Amino acid sequence: AESMKQVRREQGRILVVAGPGLVHTDAARFLVRLIEADYVQVLFAGNGLAVHDIESALYGTSLGVYLDKKIRASEGHEHHLWAINAVRRAGSIKQAVESGLIGKGIFYSCVKKGVDFVLAGSIRDDGPLPDVITDTLQAQEVMREKVRGVSLALMMATTLHAIATGNLLPATVKTVCVDINPAVVTKLTDRGTFQAIGLVTDVEPFLRELCQCLDLELAATDG
């Protein structure tokens, strides 16, 4: 938290690399607070984070499970596909936000705050969303361009994107990797990101406490 405050005092840029676990664990609301408070300038993710964030915004579910009631919705297994199709009809995530289709969530806040985001594709992606760069070499080039000038990288609940981004970062960039799986932290360090600080914990309590340390209070409607 202190490093993030210092970076922003110096007008530095913070990169967040995140996986869909943020949505599944109901931690996305804390990332939204970071975005709204200008603690995120760049976001790297895959199709999964965006799809389930938008699914949550449209239907209140993630992977078909209601985040508030913790029960499976009827036909909930189709919700992520409905979300993809809704955005594809709109044209893009930005157009879906501007049209009023998406009114909350991580990518809503990114569009409203002007946060750059790069969604890198995978062969296993559903859809994918129209914003996803399906050519991995092209995605890597865009990511390489967006990491220029980044002072701090916060990687949460994503193995492949954390390692991929670590391979693009200079050793001077302070890097924090948070994952429930200790192997992720080990793999990141073993592949050359020796400066990474690893925290083996669930992402929801981590982000909750990070927001508290940054003096970011959630609104009453956010729980």
PDB file of C-alpha atoms in Angstrom:
ATOM      1  CA  ALA A   1       0.000   0.000   0.000  1.00  0.00           C
ATOM      2  CA  GLU A   2       2.791   2.426   0.867  1.00  0.00           C
ATOM      3  CA  SER A   3       4.583   1.609  -2.390  1.00  0.00           C
ATOM      4  CA  MET A   4       1.410   2.267  -4.357  1.00  0.00           C
ATOM      5  CA  LYS A   5       0.908   5.609  -2.609  1.00  0.00           C
ATOM      6  CA  GLN A   6       4.505   6.587  -3.336  1.00  0.00           C
ATOM      7  CA  VAL A   7       4.221   5.623  -7.005  1.00  0.00           C
ATOM      8  CA  ARG A   8       1.108   7.751  -7.446  1.00  0.00           C
ATOM      9  CA  ARG A   9       2.622  10.705  -5.562  1.00  0.00           C
ATOM     10  CA  GLU A  10       5.408  10.621  -8.151  1.00  0.00           C
ATOM     11  CA  GLN A  11       2.869  10.320 -10.989  1.00  0.00           C
ATOM     12  CA  GLY A  12       4.071   6.784 -11.694  1.00  0.00           C
ATOM     13  CA  ARG A  13       1.964   4.101 -13.376  1.00  0.00           C
ATOM     14  CA  ILE A  14       0.636   0.948 -11.725  1.00  0.00           C
ATOM     15  CA  LEU A  15      -0.067  -2.203 -13.729  1.00  0.00           C
ATOM     16  CA  VAL A  16      -2.570  -4.787 -12.487  1.00  0.00           C
ATOM     17  CA  VAL A  17      -2.528  -8.307 -13.933  1.00  0.00           C
ATOM     18  CA  ALA A  18      -5.637 -10.223 -12.877  1.00  0.00           C
ATOM     19  CA  GLY A  19      -7.423 -13.516 -13.391  1.00  0.00           C
ATOM     20  CA  PRO A  20     -11.136 -14.419 -13.239  1.00  0.00           C
ATOM     21  CA  GLY A  21     -10.728 -15.604  -9.645  1.00  0.00           C
ATOM     22  CA  LEU A  22     -11.266 -11.977  -8.645  1.00  0.00           C
ATOM     23  CA  VAL A  23     -14.828 -12.208  -9.883  1.00  0.00           C
ATOM     24  CA  HIS A  24     -15.509 -15.734  -8.627  1.00  0.00           C
ATOM     25  CA  THR A  25     -14.454 -14.758  -5.069  1.00  0.00           C
ATOM     26  CA  ASP A  26     -16.418 -11.461  -5.125  1.00  0.00           C
ATOM     27  CA  ALA A  27     -13.150  -9.505  -4.937  1.00  0.00           C
ATOM     28  CA  ALA A  28     -13.806  -7.524  -8.126  1.00  0.00           C
ATOM     29  CA  ARG A  29     -15.475  -4.738  -6.129  1.00  0.00           C
ATOM     30  CA  PHE A  30     -12.156  -4.005  -4.429  1.00  0.00           C
ATOM     31  CA  LEU A  31     -10.333  -3.766  -7.752  1.00  0.00           C
ATOM     32  CA  VAL A  32     -13.067  -1.365  -8.862  1.00  0.00           C
ATOM     33  CA  ARG A  33     -12.244   0.818  -5.850  1.00  0.00           C
ATOM     34  CA  LEU A  34      -8.555   0.830  -6.800  1.00  0.00           C
ATOM     35  CA  ILE A  35      -9.436   1.846 -10.348  1.00  0.00           C
ATOM     36  CA  GLU A  36     -11.780   4.601  -9.195  1.00  0.00           C
ATOM     37  CA  ALA A  37      -9.116   5.946  -6.821  1.00  0.00           C
ATOM     38  CA  ASP A  38      -6.532   6.135  -9.661  1.00  0.00           C
ATOM     39  CA  TYR A  39      -4.373   3.303  -8.332  1.00  0.00           C
ATOM     40  CA  VAL A  40      -4.602   1.410 -11.663  1.00  0.00           C
ATOM     41  CA  GLN A  41      -3.311   2.840 -14.944  1.00  0.00           C
ATOM     42  CA  VAL A  42      -3.010  -0.396 -16.951  1.00  0.00           C
ATOM     43  CA  LEU A  43      -4.856  -3.728 -16.691  1.00  0.00           C
ATOM     44  CA  PHE A  44      -3.715  -6.993 -18.277  1.00  0.00           C
ATOM     45  CA  ALA A  45      -6.061  -9.977 -18.331  1.00  0.00           C
ATOM     46  CA  GLY A  46      -7.546 -12.672 -20.504  1.00  0.00           C
ATOM     47  CA  ASN A  47     -10.989 -13.287 -21.903  1.00  0.00           C
ATOM     48  CA  GLY A  48     -12.083 -14.949 -18.641  1.00  0.00           C
ATOM     49  CA  LEU A  49     -11.804 -11.933 -16.328  1.00  0.00           C
ATOM     50  CA  ALA A  50     -13.707  -9.703 -18.746  1.00  0.00           C
ATOM     51  CA  VAL A  51     -16.421 -12.266 -19.498  1.00  0.00           C
ATOM     52  CA  HIS A  52     -17.191 -13.051 -15.873  1.00  0.00           C
ATOM     53  CA  ASP A  53     -16.955  -9.409 -14.816  1.00  0.00           C
ATOM     54  CA  ILE A  54     -19.532  -8.546 -17.480  1.00  0.00           C
ATOM     55  CA  GLU A  55     -21.615 -11.606 -16.586  1.00  0.00           C
ATOM     56  CA  SER A  56     -21.641 -10.351 -12.999  1.00  0.00           C
ATOM     57  CA  ALA A  57     -22.662  -6.851 -14.110  1.00  0.00           C
ATOM     58  CA  LEU A  58     -25.500  -8.125 -16.311  1.00  0.00           C
ATOM     59  CA  TYR A  59     -26.837 -11.099 -14.348  1.00  0.00           C
ATOM     60  CA  GLY A  60     -25.320 -10.947 -10.865  1.00  0.00           C
ATOM     61  CA  THR A  61     -23.577 -14.282 -11.379  1.00  0.00           C
ATOM     62  CA  SER A  62     -20.090 -15.634 -11.976  1.00  0.00           C
ATOM     63  CA  LEU A  63     -19.889 -19.031 -13.681  1.00  0.00           C
ATOM     64  CA  GLY A  64     -23.655 -19.108 -13.194  1.00  0.00           C
ATOM     65  CA  VAL A  65     -23.530 -18.739  -9.404  1.00  0.00           C
ATOM     66  CA  TYR A  66     -25.164 -15.730  -7.745  1.00  0.00           C
ATOM     67  CA  LEU A  67     -22.412 -13.815  -5.946  1.00  0.00           C
ATOM     68  CA  ASP A  68     -24.756 -12.526  -3.239  1.00  0.00           C
ATOM     69  CA  LYS A  69     -26.803 -15.681  -2.577  1.00  0.00           C
ATOM     70  CA  LYS A  70     -24.043 -18.194  -3.390  1.00  0.00           C
ATOM     71  CA  ILE A  71     -26.500 -20.453  -5.204  1.00  0.00           C
ATOM     72  CA  ARG A  72     -26.595 -21.538  -8.831  1.00  0.00           C
ATOM     73  CA  ALA A  73     -28.953 -19.669 -11.121  1.00  0.00           C
ATOM     74  CA  SER A  74     -31.404 -21.455 -13.373  1.00  0.00           C
ATOM     75  CA  GLU A  75     -29.630 -21.817 -16.738  1.00  0.00           C
ATOM     76  CA  GLY A  76     -26.711 -20.017 -15.103  1.00  0.00           C
ATOM     77  CA  HIS A  77     -24.220 -22.128 -17.035  1.00  0.00           C
ATOM     78  CA  GLU A  78     -25.240 -20.100 -20.115  1.00  0.00           C
ATOM     79  CA  HIS A  79     -24.828 -16.656 -18.554  1.00  0.00           C
ATOM     80  CA  HIS A  80     -21.232 -16.148 -19.667  1.00  0.00           C
ATOM     81  CA  LEU A  81     -22.237 -16.928 -23.250  1.00  0.00           C
ATOM     82  CA  TRP A  82     -25.159 -14.496 -23.040  1.00  0.00           C
ATOM     83  CA  ALA A  83     -22.712 -11.858 -21.780  1.00  0.00           C
ATOM     84  CA  ILE A  84     -20.298 -12.488 -24.667  1.00  0.00           C
ATOM     85  CA  ASN A  85     -23.091 -12.279 -27.233  1.00  0.00           C
ATOM     86  CA  ALA A  86     -24.456  -9.062 -25.681  1.00  0.00           C
ATOM     87  CA  VAL A  87     -21.059  -7.370 -25.965  1.00  0.00           C
ATOM     88  CA  ARG A  88     -20.507  -8.679 -29.476  1.00  0.00           C
ATOM     89  CA  ARG A  89     -23.847  -7.167 -30.515  1.00  0.00           C
ATOM     90  CA  ALA A  90     -22.781  -3.856 -28.956  1.00  0.00           C
ATOM     91  CA  GLY A  91     -19.467  -4.001 -30.839  1.00  0.00           C
ATOM     92  CA  SER A  92     -16.978  -3.756 -27.982  1.00  0.00           C
ATOM     93  CA  ILE A  93     -16.733  -3.394 -24.223  1.00  0.00           C
ATOM     94  CA  LYS A  94     -16.437   0.382 -24.564  1.00  0.00           C
ATOM     95  CA  GLN A  95     -19.510   0.575 -26.791  1.00  0.00           C
ATOM     96  CA  ALA A  96     -21.425  -1.650 -24.360  1.00  0.00           C
ATOM     97  CA  VAL A  97     -20.562   0.764 -21.532  1.00  0.00           C
ATOM     98  CA  GLU A  98     -21.378   3.865 -23.568  1.00  0.00           C
ATOM     99  CA  SER A  99     -24.725   2.409 -24.647  1.00  0.00           C
ATOM    100  CA  GLY A 100     -25.685   1.759 -21.024  1.00  0.00           C
ATOM    101  CA  LEU A 101     -25.648  -2.030 -21.404  1.00  0.00           C
ATOM    102  CA  ILE A 102     -22.870  -2.384 -18.814  1.00  0.00           C
ATOM    103  CA  GLY A 103     -23.337  -0.143 -15.798  1.00  0.00           C
ATOM    104  CA  LYS A 104     -20.863  -1.459 -13.240  1.00  0.00           C
ATOM    105  CA  GLY A 105     -17.840  -3.684 -12.734  1.00  0.00           C
ATOM    106  CA  ILE A 106     -14.125  -3.698 -13.480  1.00  0.00           C
ATOM    107  CA  PHE A 107     -14.325  -2.915 -17.180  1.00  0.00           C
ATOM    108  CA  TYR A 108     -17.077  -0.344 -16.714  1.00  0.00           C
ATOM    109  CA  SER A 109     -14.720   1.510 -14.365  1.00  0.00           C
ATOM    110  CA  CYS A 110     -11.788   1.063 -16.772  1.00  0.00           C
ATOM    111  CA  VAL A 111     -13.760   2.695 -19.585  1.00  0.00           C
ATOM    112  CA  LYS A 112     -15.032   5.510 -17.362  1.00  0.00           C
ATOM    113  CA  LYS A 113     -11.570   6.234 -15.877  1.00  0.00           C
ATOM    114  CA  GLY A 114      -9.657   5.830 -19.148  1.00  0.00           C
ATOM    115  CA  VAL A 115      -7.604   2.869 -17.880  1.00  0.00           C
ATOM    116  CA  ASP A 116      -5.783   1.006 -20.655  1.00  0.00           C
ATOM    117  CA  PHE A 117      -6.599  -2.695 -20.741  1.00  0.00           C
ATOM    118  CA  VAL A 118      -5.151  -5.496 -22.834  1.00  0.00           C
ATOM    119  CA  LEU A 119      -7.042  -8.778 -23.138  1.00  0.00           C
ATOM    120  CA  ALA A 120      -4.787 -11.526 -24.486  1.00  0.00           C
ATOM    121  CA  GLY A 121      -6.457 -14.544 -26.034  1.00  0.00           C
ATOM    122  CA  SER A 122      -6.096 -18.281 -25.515  1.00  0.00           C
ATOM    123  CA  ILE A 123      -7.080 -21.277 -27.630  1.00  0.00           C
ATOM    124  CA  ARG A 124      -9.539 -22.301 -24.889  1.00  0.00           C
ATOM    125  CA  ASP A 125     -11.494 -19.017 -24.832  1.00  0.00           C
ATOM    126  CA  ASP A 126     -15.263 -18.987 -25.193  1.00  0.00           C
ATOM    127  CA  GLY A 127     -16.389 -16.407 -27.716  1.00  0.00           C
ATOM    128  CA  PRO A 128     -14.120 -14.588 -27.268  1.00  0.00           C
ATOM    129  CA  LEU A 129     -15.135 -10.995 -26.563  1.00  0.00           C
ATOM    130  CA  PRO A 130     -14.446  -8.639 -29.487  1.00  0.00           C
ATOM    131  CA  ASP A 131     -11.757  -6.786 -27.485  1.00  0.00           C
ATOM    132  CA  VAL A 132      -9.637  -9.929 -27.043  1.00  0.00           C
ATOM    133  CA  ILE A 133      -6.443 -10.022 -29.127  1.00  0.00           C
ATOM    134  CA  THR A 134      -6.477 -13.608 -30.377  1.00  0.00           C
ATOM    135  CA  ASP A 135      -3.042 -13.461 -32.033  1.00  0.00           C
ATOM    136  CA  THR A 136      -0.689 -14.128 -29.121  1.00  0.00           C
ATOM    137  CA  LEU A 137       2.302 -12.490 -30.795  1.00  0.00           C
ATOM    138  CA  GLN A 138       0.261  -9.365 -31.440  1.00  0.00           C
ATOM    139  CA  ALA A 139      -1.008  -9.424 -27.844  1.00  0.00           C
ATOM    140  CA  GLN A 140       2.560  -9.672 -26.597  1.00  0.00           C
ATOM    141  CA  GLU A 141       3.584  -6.662 -28.694  1.00  0.00           C
ATOM    142  CA  VAL A 142       0.722  -4.578 -27.269  1.00  0.00           C
ATOM    143  CA  MET A 143       1.551  -5.694 -23.720  1.00  0.00           C
ATOM    144  CA  ARG A 144       5.214  -4.830 -24.270  1.00  0.00           C
ATOM    145  CA  GLU A 145       4.210  -1.330 -25.355  1.00  0.00           C
ATOM    146  CA  LYS A 146       1.836  -0.819 -22.415  1.00  0.00           C
ATOM    147  CA  VAL A 147       4.397  -1.813 -19.740  1.00  0.00           C
ATOM    148  CA  ARG A 148       6.658   1.072 -20.703  1.00  0.00           C
ATOM    149  CA  GLY A 149       6.893   3.499 -17.804  1.00  0.00           C
ATOM    150  CA  VAL A 150       5.224   1.159 -15.297  1.00  0.00           C
ATOM    151  CA  SER A 151       6.688   1.538 -11.796  1.00  0.00           C
ATOM    152  CA  LEU A 152       4.792  -1.197  -9.951  1.00  0.00           C
ATOM    153  CA  ALA A 153       3.089  -4.399 -11.093  1.00  0.00           C
ATOM    154  CA  LEU A 154       0.438  -6.151  -8.993  1.00  0.00           C
ATOM    155  CA  MET A 155      -0.351  -9.670 -10.212  1.00  0.00           C
ATOM    156  CA  MET A 156      -3.340 -11.471  -8.715  1.00  0.00           C
ATOM    157  CA  ALA A 157      -4.895 -14.901  -9.226  1.00  0.00           C
ATOM    158  CA  THR A 158      -3.384 -15.633 -12.617  1.00  0.00           C
ATOM    159  CA  THR A 159      -0.545 -18.013 -13.427  1.00  0.00           C
ATOM    160  CA  LEU A 160       0.013 -17.629 -17.153  1.00  0.00           C
ATOM    161  CA  HIS A 161      -0.567 -13.894 -17.383  1.00  0.00           C
ATOM    162  CA  ALA A 162       1.666 -13.264 -14.373  1.00  0.00           C
ATOM    163  CA  ILE A 163       4.557 -15.202 -15.924  1.00  0.00           C
ATOM    164  CA  ALA A 164       3.961 -13.677 -19.367  1.00  0.00           C
ATOM    165  CA  THR A 165       3.992 -10.158 -17.944  1.00  0.00           C
ATOM    166  CA  GLY A 166       6.998 -10.892 -15.755  1.00  0.00           C
ATOM    167  CA  ASN A 167       8.915 -11.808 -18.895  1.00  0.00           C
ATOM    168  CA  LEU A 168       8.219  -8.312 -20.270  1.00  0.00           C
ATOM    169  CA  LEU A 169       9.096  -6.291 -17.175  1.00  0.00           C
ATOM    170  CA  PRO A 170      12.496  -4.789 -16.403  1.00  0.00           C
ATOM    171  CA  ALA A 171      13.986  -5.861 -13.068  1.00  0.00           C
ATOM    172  CA  THR A 172      13.564  -2.289 -11.823  1.00  0.00           C
ATOM    173  CA  VAL A 173       9.775  -2.650 -11.669  1.00  0.00           C
ATOM    174  CA  LYS A 174       8.573  -3.579  -8.195  1.00  0.00           C
ATOM    175  CA  THR A 175       6.459  -6.697  -8.661  1.00  0.00           C
ATOM    176  CA  VAL A 176       3.982  -8.268  -6.240  1.00  0.00           C
ATOM    177  CA  CYS A 177       2.396 -11.636  -7.012  1.00  0.00           C
ATOM    178  CA  VAL A 178      -0.648 -12.772  -5.023  1.00  0.00           C
ATOM    179  CA  ASP A 179      -2.045 -16.272  -5.499  1.00  0.00           C
ATOM    180  CA  ILE A 180      -3.621 -19.040  -3.429  1.00  0.00           C
ATOM    181  CA  ASN A 181      -1.295 -21.492  -5.212  1.00  0.00           C
ATOM    182  CA  PRO A 182       2.323 -21.256  -3.972  1.00  0.00           C
ATOM    183  CA  ALA A 183       3.563 -22.753  -7.261  1.00  0.00           C
ATOM    184  CA  VAL A 184       2.611 -19.553  -9.093  1.00  0.00           C
ATOM    185  CA  VAL A 185       4.981 -17.451  -7.010  1.00  0.00           C
ATOM    186  CA  THR A 186       7.741 -20.037  -7.443  1.00  0.00           C
ATOM    187  CA  LYS A 187       7.264 -20.301 -11.212  1.00  0.00           C
ATOM    188  CA  LEU A 188       7.312 -16.529 -11.628  1.00  0.00           C
ATOM    189  CA  THR A 189      10.609 -16.239  -9.756  1.00  0.00           C
ATOM    190  CA  ASP A 190      12.145 -19.273 -11.472  1.00  0.00           C
ATOM    191  CA  ARG A 191      11.444 -17.779 -14.882  1.00  0.00           C
ATOM    192  CA  GLY A 192      13.530 -14.699 -14.237  1.00  0.00           C
ATOM    193  CA  THR A 193      11.315 -12.276 -12.331  1.00  0.00           C
ATOM    194  CA  PHE A 194      13.630 -12.479  -9.329  1.00  0.00           C
ATOM    195  CA  GLN A 195      12.424  -9.137  -7.943  1.00  0.00           C
ATOM    196  CA  ALA A 196       8.884 -10.480  -7.380  1.00  0.00           C
ATOM    197  CA  ILE A 197       7.475 -10.420  -3.859  1.00  0.00           C
ATOM    198  CA  GLY A 198       5.165 -13.415  -3.392  1.00  0.00           C
ATOM    199  CA  LEU A 199       2.096 -13.550  -1.168  1.00  0.00           C
ATOM    200  CA  VAL A 200       0.369 -16.921  -0.891  1.00  0.00           C
ATOM    201  CA  THR A 201      -3.193 -16.052   0.081  1.00  0.00           C
ATOM    202  CA  ASP A 202      -6.713 -15.766  -1.246  1.00  0.00           C
ATOM    203  CA  VAL A 203      -7.199 -12.674  -3.369  1.00  0.00           C
ATOM    204  CA  GLU A 204     -10.397 -11.454  -1.664  1.00  0.00           C
ATOM    205  CA  PRO A 205      -8.999 -10.820   1.834  1.00  0.00           C
ATOM    206  CA  PHE A 206      -5.801  -9.453   0.280  1.00  0.00           C
ATOM    207  CA  LEU A 207      -7.659  -6.854  -1.787  1.00  0.00           C
ATOM    208  CA  ARG A 208     -10.007  -6.068   1.081  1.00  0.00           C
ATOM    209  CA  GLU A 209      -7.089  -5.247   3.391  1.00  0.00           C
ATOM    210  CA  LEU A 210      -5.190  -3.430   0.643  1.00  0.00           C
ATOM    211  CA  CYS A 211      -8.157  -1.089   0.162  1.00  0.00           C
ATOM    212  CA  GLN A 212      -8.304  -0.518   3.920  1.00  0.00           C
ATOM    213  CA  CYS A 213      -4.595   0.340   4.021  1.00  0.00           C
ATOM    214  CA  LEU A 214      -5.110   2.749   1.122  1.00  0.00           C
ATOM    215  CA  ASP A 215      -7.988   4.353   3.065  1.00  0.00           C
ATOM    216  CA  LEU A 216     -10.484   3.339   0.391  1.00  0.00           C
ATOM    217  CA  GLU A 217     -13.832   2.693   2.021  1.00  0.00           C
ATOM    218  CA  LEU A 218     -16.475   0.731   0.164  1.00  0.00           C
ATOM    219  CA  ALA A 219     -19.858   2.324  -0.303  1.00  0.00           C
ATOM    220  CA  ALA A 220     -22.668   0.833   1.754  1.00  0.00           C
ATOM    221  CA  THR A 221     -24.175  -0.693  -1.393  1.00  0.00           C
ATOM    222  CA  ASP A 222     -20.925  -2.552  -2.047  1.00  0.00           C
ATOM    223  CA  GLY A 223     -21.106  -4.436   1.227  1.00  0.00           C
TER     224      GLY A 223
END
